[in-house]
């Protein structure tokens, strides 16, 4: 929820530019999700499923966790890994609206 909110806020606060204002309108029947978006969604899904699946099923042995709180520690690692899985794709797709021309 927090990641979605901050991303939407960043995109919503970007001022319009001339190229955007001169672009032709998009048809109502046009697909909302483009082929590039589907490719990125599929790639991100596969990437996260692999990383989080490995941690979920083999995490205790890979990280050599044992003891009474090993499940809680593993769940924390899995959650943090999920959050960190968002970073490469979020940074790649972020507009550079915070960089001003000099």
Tab-separated table of N, CA, C and O in Angstrom:
chain	number	residue	atom	x	y	z
A	1	UNK	N	0.819	-1.182	0.000
A	1	UNK	CA	0.000	0.000	0.000
A	1	UNK	C	0.869	1.253	0.000
A	1	UNK	O	0.635	2.166	-0.773
A	2	UNK	N	1.885	1.279	0.831
A	2	UNK	CA	2.740	2.461	0.916
A	2	UNK	C	3.506	2.652	-0.381
A	2	UNK	O	3.610	3.770	-0.885
A	3	UNK	N	4.017	1.551	-0.972
A	3	UNK	CA	4.773	1.675	-2.213
A	3	UNK	C	3.881	2.195	-3.334
A	3	UNK	O	4.304	3.028	-4.132
A	4	UNK	N	2.647	1.724	-3.423
A	4	UNK	CA	1.727	2.194	-4.450
A	4	UNK	C	1.392	3.657	-4.255
A	4	UNK	O	1.315	4.423	-5.213
A	5	UNK	N	1.176	4.069	-3.036
A	5	UNK	CA	0.801	5.451	-2.746
A	5	UNK	C	1.918	6.411	-3.127
A	5	UNK	O	1.674	7.435	-3.769
A	6	UNK	N	3.152	6.085	-2.753
A	6	UNK	CA	4.264	6.982	-3.052
A	6	UNK	C	4.524	7.059	-4.557
A	6	UNK	O	4.815	8.132	-5.084
A	7	UNK	N	4.407	5.941	-5.258
A	7	UNK	CA	4.587	5.958	-6.702
A	7	UNK	C	3.511	6.773	-7.397
A	7	UNK	O	3.792	7.550	-8.314
A	8	UNK	N	2.272	6.605	-6.975
A	8	UNK	CA	1.170	7.366	-7.570
A	8	UNK	C	1.339	8.850	-7.284
A	8	UNK	O	1.075	9.692	-8.150
A	9	UNK	N	1.774	9.179	-6.093
A	9	UNK	CA	1.993	10.578	-5.745
A	9	UNK	C	3.093	11.184	-6.606
A	9	UNK	O	2.965	12.313	-7.092
A	10	UNK	N	4.171	10.443	-6.826
A	10	UNK	CA	5.270	10.946	-7.651
A	10	UNK	C	4.815	11.170	-9.090
A	10	UNK	O	5.183	12.162	-9.720
A	11	UNK	N	4.020	10.258	-9.619
A	11	UNK	CA	3.549	10.408	-10.989
A	11	UNK	C	2.490	11.500	-11.111
A	11	UNK	O	2.416	12.199	-12.120
A	12	UNK	N	1.666	11.656	-10.107
A	12	UNK	CA	0.587	12.639	-10.170
A	12	UNK	C	1.087	14.062	-9.996
A	12	UNK	O	0.431	15.004	-10.440
A	13	UNK	N	2.222	14.238	-9.375
A	13	UNK	CA	2.722	15.589	-9.126
A	13	UNK	C	3.669	16.073	-10.211
A	13	UNK	O	4.170	17.181	-10.132
A	14	UNK	N	3.931	15.258	-11.231
A	14	UNK	CA	4.811	15.681	-12.314
A	14	UNK	C	4.076	16.697	-13.188
A	14	UNK	O	2.959	16.443	-13.637
A	15	UNK	N	4.667	17.856	-13.432
A	15	UNK	CA	3.975	18.866	-14.238
A	15	UNK	C	3.915	18.434	-15.711
A	15	UNK	O	4.814	17.754	-16.201
A	16	UNK	N	2.852	18.820	-16.426
A	16	UNK	CA	2.761	18.467	-17.847
A	16	UNK	C	3.814	19.216	-18.648
A	16	UNK	O	4.187	20.333	-18.317
A	17	UNK	N	4.286	18.587	-19.722
A	17	UNK	CA	5.258	19.242	-20.589
A	17	UNK	C	4.641	19.440	-21.974
A	17	UNK	O	3.550	18.942	-22.253
A	18	UNK	N	5.335	20.131	-22.837
A	18	UNK	CA	4.796	20.452	-24.165
A	18	UNK	C	4.548	19.197	-24.998
A	18	UNK	O	3.551	19.111	-25.704
A	19	UNK	N	5.458	18.227	-24.927
A	19	UNK	CA	5.286	16.996	-25.702
A	19	UNK	C	4.023	16.252	-25.309
A	19	UNK	O	3.314	15.701	-26.155
A	20	UNK	N	3.722	16.240	-24.027
A	20	UNK	CA	2.518	15.577	-23.540
A	20	UNK	C	1.264	16.328	-23.968
A	20	UNK	O	0.261	15.727	-24.349
A	21	UNK	N	1.327	17.638	-23.946
A	21	UNK	CA	0.163	18.442	-24.292
A	21	UNK	C	-0.138	18.407	-25.793
A	21	UNK	O	-1.284	18.561	-26.201
A	22	UNK	N	0.864	18.167	-26.621
A	22	UNK	CA	0.672	18.141	-28.080
A	22	UNK	C	0.381	16.740	-28.613
A	22	UNK	O	0.088	16.582	-29.787
A	23	UNK	N	0.486	15.735	-27.763
A	23	UNK	CA	0.245	14.356	-28.189
A	23	UNK	C	-1.233	14.146	-28.492
A	23	UNK	O	-2.103	14.696	-27.826
A	24	UNK	N	-1.499	13.299	-29.484
A	24	UNK	CA	-2.886	13.006	-29.843
A	24	UNK	C	-3.553	12.206	-28.728
A	24	UNK	O	-2.892	11.444	-28.019
A	25	UNK	N	-4.879	12.372	-28.567
A	25	UNK	CA	-5.576	11.605	-27.526
A	25	UNK	C	-5.561	10.105	-27.817
A	25	UNK	O	-5.477	9.684	-28.964
A	26	UNK	N	-5.649	9.324	-26.770
A	26	UNK	CA	-5.667	7.865	-26.892
A	26	UNK	C	-7.114	7.413	-26.978
A	26	UNK	O	-7.978	7.901	-26.250
A	27	UNK	N	-7.390	6.477	-27.870
A	27	UNK	CA	-8.759	5.994	-28.083
A	27	UNK	C	-9.286	5.294	-26.833
A	27	UNK	O	-8.522	4.688	-26.067
A	28	UNK	N	-10.592	5.353	-26.641
A	28	UNK	CA	-11.209	4.691	-25.480
A	28	UNK	C	-11.080	3.179	-25.547
A	28	UNK	O	-11.087	2.513	-24.529
A	29	UNK	N	-10.963	2.647	-26.745
A	29	UNK	CA	-10.875	1.185	-26.911
A	29	UNK	C	-9.440	0.680	-26.810
A	29	UNK	O	-9.220	-0.520	-26.857
A	30	UNK	N	-8.480	1.575	-26.691
A	30	UNK	CA	-7.073	1.165	-26.600
A	30	UNK	C	-6.837	0.413	-25.290
A	30	UNK	O	-7.464	0.687	-24.268
A	31	UNK	N	-5.918	-0.525	-25.347
A	31	UNK	CA	-5.578	-1.309	-24.163
A	31	UNK	C	-4.910	-0.426	-23.118
A	31	UNK	O	-4.010	0.353	-23.433
A	32	UNK	N	-5.367	-0.545	-21.892
A	32	UNK	CA	-4.807	0.252	-20.798
A	32	UNK	C	-3.394	-0.212	-20.452
A	32	UNK	O	-2.535	0.581	-20.098
A	33	UNK	N	-3.163	-1.510	-20.562
A	33	UNK	CA	-1.845	-2.090	-20.273
A	33	UNK	C	-1.200	-2.466	-21.605
A	33	UNK	O	-1.701	-3.307	-22.335
A	34	UNK	N	-0.070	-1.841	-21.902
A	34	UNK	CA	0.607	-2.072	-23.175
A	34	UNK	C	1.399	-3.381	-23.135
A	34	UNK	O	1.564	-3.997	-22.071
A	35	UNK	N	1.905	-3.779	-24.301
A	35	UNK	CA	2.703	-5.010	-24.372
A	35	UNK	C	3.977	-4.901	-23.535
A	35	UNK	O	4.390	-5.865	-22.905
A	36	UNK	N	4.566	-3.723	-23.526
A	36	UNK	CA	5.761	-3.519	-22.700
A	36	UNK	C	5.429	-3.671	-21.223
A	36	UNK	O	6.205	-4.271	-20.462
A	37	UNK	N	4.270	-3.149	-20.815
A	37	UNK	CA	3.855	-3.295	-19.419
A	37	UNK	C	3.637	-4.763	-19.075
A	37	UNK	O	4.036	-5.214	-17.994
A	38	UNK	N	2.985	-5.514	-19.964
A	38	UNK	CA	2.772	-6.944	-19.716
A	38	UNK	C	4.109	-7.674	-19.585
A	38	UNK	O	4.265	-8.550	-18.738
A	39	UNK	N	5.070	-7.327	-20.438
A	39	UNK	CA	6.396	-7.951	-20.363
A	39	UNK	C	7.053	-7.647	-19.023
A	39	UNK	O	7.625	-8.526	-18.373
A	40	UNK	N	6.964	-6.385	-18.582
A	40	UNK	CA	7.557	-6.008	-17.294
A	40	UNK	C	6.848	-6.688	-16.123
A	40	UNK	O	7.496	-7.115	-15.160
A	41	UNK	N	5.528	-6.788	-16.203
A	41	UNK	CA	4.767	-7.465	-15.148
A	41	UNK	C	5.161	-8.940	-15.079
A	41	UNK	O	5.392	-9.488	-13.989
A	42	UNK	N	5.254	-9.585	-16.239
A	42	UNK	CA	5.627	-11.007	-16.271
A	42	UNK	C	7.049	-11.211	-15.756
A	42	UNK	O	7.317	-12.126	-14.969
A	43	UNK	N	7.960	-10.349	-16.187
A	43	UNK	CA	9.353	-10.468	-15.729
A	43	UNK	C	9.486	-10.265	-14.229
A	43	UNK	O	10.185	-11.025	-13.549
A	44	UNK	N	8.803	-9.262	-13.703
A	44	UNK	CA	8.837	-8.996	-12.265
A	44	UNK	C	8.218	-10.153	-11.487
A	44	UNK	O	8.719	-10.543	-10.432
A	45	UNK	N	7.128	-10.712	-12.016
A	45	UNK	CA	6.457	-11.834	-11.335
A	45	UNK	C	7.361	-13.056	-11.272
A	45	UNK	O	7.480	-13.691	-10.223
A	46	UNK	N	7.991	-13.395	-12.396
A	46	UNK	CA	8.882	-14.557	-12.419
A	46	UNK	C	10.067	-14.340	-11.479
A	46	UNK	O	10.433	-15.234	-10.705
A	47	UNK	N	10.650	-13.146	-11.543
A	47	UNK	CA	11.787	-12.810	-10.675
A	47	UNK	C	11.418	-12.965	-9.202
A	47	UNK	O	12.125	-13.618	-8.429
A	48	UNK	N	10.272	-12.402	-8.804
A	48	UNK	CA	9.865	-12.488	-7.403
A	48	UNK	C	9.489	-13.901	-7.000
A	48	UNK	O	9.805	-14.337	-5.887
A	49	UNK	N	8.810	-14.639	-7.879
A	49	UNK	CA	8.441	-16.018	-7.547
A	49	UNK	C	9.676	-16.880	-7.320
A	49	UNK	O	9.698	-17.705	-6.402
A	50	UNK	N	10.694	-16.693	-8.139
A	50	UNK	CA	11.918	-17.489	-7.981
A	50	UNK	C	12.620	-17.138	-6.665
A	50	UNK	O	12.927	-18.020	-5.853
A	51	UNK	N	12.861	-15.849	-6.446
A	51	UNK	CA	13.592	-15.425	-5.243
A	51	UNK	C	12.829	-15.801	-3.974
A	51	UNK	O	13.382	-16.412	-3.049
A	52	UNK	N	11.542	-15.455	-3.931
A	52	UNK	CA	10.766	-15.707	-2.721
A	52	UNK	C	10.441	-17.187	-2.543
A	52	UNK	O	10.357	-17.681	-1.414
A	53	UNK	N	10.289	-17.922	-3.640
A	53	UNK	CA	10.069	-19.370	-3.540
A	53	UNK	C	11.277	-20.084	-2.961
A	53	UNK	O	11.149	-20.969	-2.113
A	54	UNK	N	12.467	-19.702	-3.432
A	54	UNK	CA	13.694	-20.299	-2.887
A	54	UNK	C	13.816	-19.998	-1.399
A	54	UNK	O	14.126	-20.883	-0.590
A	55	UNK	N	13.556	-18.742	-1.029
A	55	UNK	CA	13.642	-18.393	0.399
A	55	UNK	C	12.590	-19.117	1.224
A	55	UNK	O	12.868	-19.551	2.344
A	56	UNK	N	11.392	-19.250	0.684
A	56	UNK	CA	10.310	-19.881	1.442
A	56	UNK	C	10.553	-21.370	1.665
A	56	UNK	O	10.320	-21.886	2.754
A	57	UNK	N	11.020	-22.064	0.628
A	57	UNK	CA	11.150	-23.514	0.736
A	57	UNK	C	12.533	-23.988	1.169
A	57	UNK	O	12.661	-25.080	1.715
A	58	UNK	N	13.567	-23.194	0.919
A	58	UNK	CA	14.916	-23.620	1.298
A	58	UNK	C	15.635	-22.577	2.141
A	58	UNK	O	16.847	-22.662	2.327
A	59	UNK	N	14.909	-21.599	2.638
A	59	UNK	CA	15.521	-20.489	3.365
A	59	UNK	C	16.212	-20.881	4.645
A	59	UNK	O	17.296	-20.390	4.952
A	60	UNK	N	15.600	-21.787	5.404
A	60	UNK	CA	16.208	-22.162	6.694
A	60	UNK	C	17.548	-22.858	6.488
A	60	UNK	O	18.501	-22.608	7.220
A	61	UNK	N	17.639	-23.710	5.478
A	61	UNK	CA	18.909	-24.399	5.247
A	61	UNK	C	19.925	-23.479	4.569
A	61	UNK	O	21.112	-23.551	4.876
A	62	UNK	N	19.488	-22.613	3.654
A	62	UNK	CA	20.417	-21.701	2.986
A	62	UNK	C	21.008	-20.681	3.956
A	62	UNK	O	22.196	-20.358	3.881
A	63	UNK	N	20.181	-20.189	4.849
A	63	UNK	CA	20.632	-19.172	5.802
A	63	UNK	C	21.105	-19.771	7.126
A	63	UNK	O	21.477	-19.029	8.033
A	64	UNK	N	21.057	-21.109	7.219
A	64	UNK	CA	21.489	-21.840	8.410
A	64	UNK	C	20.770	-21.334	9.672
A	64	UNK	O	21.397	-21.008	10.686
A	65	UNK	N	19.439	-21.261	9.565
A	65	UNK	CA	18.630	-20.819	10.695
A	65	UNK	C	18.176	-22.026	11.505
A	65	UNK	O	17.705	-23.009	10.948
A	66	UNK	N	18.332	-21.950	12.797
A	66	UNK	CA	17.787	-22.970	13.687
A	66	UNK	C	17.488	-22.315	15.026
A	66	UNK	O	17.965	-21.236	15.323
A	67	UNK	N	16.650	-22.929	15.767
A	67	UNK	CA	16.267	-22.356	17.050
A	67	UNK	C	14.778	-22.076	17.086
A	67	UNK	O	14.059	-22.272	16.103
A	68	UNK	N	14.311	-21.613	18.236
A	68	UNK	CA	12.872	-21.423	18.411
A	68	UNK	C	12.291	-20.275	17.576
A	68	UNK	O	11.125	-20.305	17.220
A	69	UNK	N	13.112	-19.281	17.230
A	69	UNK	CA	12.587	-18.146	16.477
A	69	UNK	C	12.995	-18.167	15.003
A	69	UNK	O	12.903	-17.153	14.320
A	70	UNK	N	13.409	-19.327	14.493
A	70	UNK	CA	13.881	-19.404	13.115
A	70	UNK	C	12.775	-19.105	12.106
A	70	UNK	O	13.026	-18.481	11.077
A	71	UNK	N	11.541	-19.509	12.400
A	71	UNK	CA	10.435	-19.232	11.484
A	71	UNK	C	10.144	-17.737	11.425
A	71	UNK	O	9.917	-17.181	10.344
A	72	UNK	N	10.170	-17.070	12.552
A	72	UNK	CA	9.934	-15.623	12.583
A	72	UNK	C	11.045	-14.876	11.848
A	72	UNK	O	10.774	-13.926	11.101
A	73	UNK	N	12.284	-15.311	12.034
A	73	UNK	CA	13.404	-14.669	11.351
A	73	UNK	C	13.289	-14.886	9.845
A	73	UNK	O	13.481	-13.957	9.056
A	74	UNK	N	12.943	-16.109	9.434
A	74	UNK	CA	12.793	-16.397	8.011
A	74	UNK	C	11.665	-15.574	7.402
A	74	UNK	O	11.804	-15.046	6.295
A	75	UNK	N	10.547	-15.455	8.098
A	75	UNK	CA	9.446	-14.639	7.591
A	75	UNK	C	9.857	-13.178	7.445
A	75	UNK	O	9.447	-12.506	6.496
A	76	UNK	N	10.662	-12.676	8.362
A	76	UNK	CA	11.169	-11.308	8.259
A	76	UNK	C	12.078	-11.160	7.048
A	76	UNK	O	11.992	-10.176	6.313
A	77	UNK	N	12.946	-12.135	6.835
A	77	UNK	CA	13.847	-12.106	5.673
A	77	UNK	C	13.040	-12.152	4.382
A	77	UNK	O	13.336	-11.430	3.416
A	78	UNK	N	12.005	-12.982	4.335
A	78	UNK	CA	11.170	-13.093	3.140
A	78	UNK	C	10.465	-11.762	2.865
A	78	UNK	O	10.418	-11.293	1.722
A	79	UNK	N	9.911	-11.142	3.887
A	79	UNK	CA	9.240	-9.851	3.702
A	79	UNK	C	10.213	-8.789	3.213
A	79	UNK	O	9.922	-8.043	2.276
A	80	UNK	N	11.380	-8.700	3.848
A	80	UNK	CA	12.377	-7.712	3.434
A	80	UNK	C	12.860	-7.984	2.015
A	80	UNK	O	13.099	-7.047	1.243
A	81	UNK	N	12.991	-9.253	1.650
A	81	UNK	CA	13.387	-9.595	0.283
A	81	UNK	C	12.320	-9.167	-0.710
A	81	UNK	O	12.626	-8.686	-1.802
A	82	UNK	N	11.052	-9.334	-0.345
A	82	UNK	CA	9.966	-8.877	-1.208
A	82	UNK	C	10.048	-7.371	-1.444
A	82	UNK	O	9.927	-6.900	-2.568
A	83	UNK	N	10.313	-6.623	-0.391
A	83	UNK	CA	10.419	-5.168	-0.528
A	83	UNK	C	11.621	-4.812	-1.388
A	83	UNK	O	11.533	-3.978	-2.295
A	84	UNK	N	12.764	-5.464	-1.155
A	84	UNK	CA	13.965	-5.159	-1.929
A	84	UNK	C	13.858	-5.633	-3.370
A	84	UNK	O	14.562	-5.120	-4.245
A	85	UNK	N	12.995	-6.597	-3.660
A	85	UNK	CA	12.765	-7.018	-5.047
A	85	UNK	C	12.122	-5.897	-5.854
A	85	UNK	O	12.219	-5.882	-7.085
A	86	UNK	N	11.458	-4.967	-5.206
A	86	UNK	CA	10.795	-3.867	-5.898
A	86	UNK	C	11.788	-2.800	-6.351
A	86	UNK	O	11.519	-2.069	-7.295
A	87	UNK	N	12.928	-2.699	-5.699
A	87	UNK	CA	13.843	-1.581	-5.916
A	87	UNK	C	14.390	-1.508	-7.338
A	87	UNK	O	14.299	-0.455	-7.958
A	88	UNK	N	14.946	-2.571	-7.930
A	88	UNK	CA	15.527	-2.412	-9.274
A	88	UNK	C	14.501	-1.992	-10.314
A	88	UNK	O	14.777	-1.167	-11.160
A	89	UNK	N	13.298	-2.544	-10.260
A	89	UNK	CA	12.290	-2.230	-11.255
A	89	UNK	C	11.673	-0.865	-10.995
A	89	UNK	O	11.357	-0.146	-11.932
A	90	UNK	N	11.502	-0.489	-9.747
A	90	UNK	CA	10.917	0.814	-9.437
A	90	UNK	C	11.866	1.925	-9.867
A	90	UNK	O	11.436	2.930	-10.425
A	91	UNK	N	13.152	1.767	-9.615
A	91	UNK	CA	14.110	2.794	-10.003
A	91	UNK	C	14.250	2.890	-11.511
A	91	UNK	O	14.456	3.963	-12.047
A	92	UNK	N	14.148	1.777	-12.206
A	92	UNK	CA	14.269	1.770	-13.660
A	92	UNK	C	13.096	2.496	-14.303
A	92	UNK	O	13.243	3.184	-15.304
A	93	UNK	N	11.913	2.354	-13.740
A	93	UNK	CA	10.712	2.897	-14.346
A	93	UNK	C	10.319	4.274	-13.822
A	93	UNK	O	9.337	4.836	-14.264
A	94	UNK	N	11.069	4.813	-12.884
A	94	UNK	CA	10.738	6.130	-12.317
A	94	UNK	C	11.109	7.225	-13.320
A	94	UNK	O	12.178	7.214	-13.894
A	95	UNK	N	10.232	8.181	-13.502
A	95	UNK	CA	10.620	9.325	-14.349
A	95	UNK	C	11.621	10.208	-13.627
A	95	UNK	O	11.658	10.237	-12.398
A	96	UNK	N	12.433	10.894	-14.373
A	96	UNK	CA	13.439	11.766	-13.772
A	96	UNK	C	12.891	13.169	-13.603
A	96	UNK	O	13.507	14.156	-13.980
A	97	UNK	N	11.716	13.279	-13.005
A	97	UNK	CA	11.063	14.573	-12.855
A	97	UNK	C	11.751	15.441	-11.802
A	97	UNK	O	11.555	16.642	-11.773
A	98	UNK	N	12.549	14.841	-10.936
A	98	UNK	CA	13.200	15.613	-9.893
A	98	UNK	C	14.475	16.274	-10.391
A	98	UNK	O	15.045	17.095	-9.716
A	99	UNK	N	14.935	15.935	-11.606
A	99	UNK	CA	16.137	16.548	-12.177
A	99	UNK	C	15.692	17.738	-13.010
A	99	UNK	O	14.957	17.595	-13.980
A	100	UNK	N	16.120	18.906	-12.631
A	100	UNK	CA	15.741	20.123	-13.333
A	100	UNK	C	16.823	20.519	-14.315
A	100	UNK	O	18.024	20.347	-14.063
A	101	UNK	N	16.411	21.042	-15.467
A	101	UNK	CA	17.368	21.560	-16.441
A	101	UNK	C	18.012	22.833	-15.912
A	101	UNK	O	17.352	23.671	-15.299
A	102	UNK	N	19.275	22.970	-16.155
A	102	UNK	CA	19.990	24.161	-15.658
A	102	UNK	C	20.061	25.224	-16.725
A	102	UNK	O	20.020	25.047	-17.852
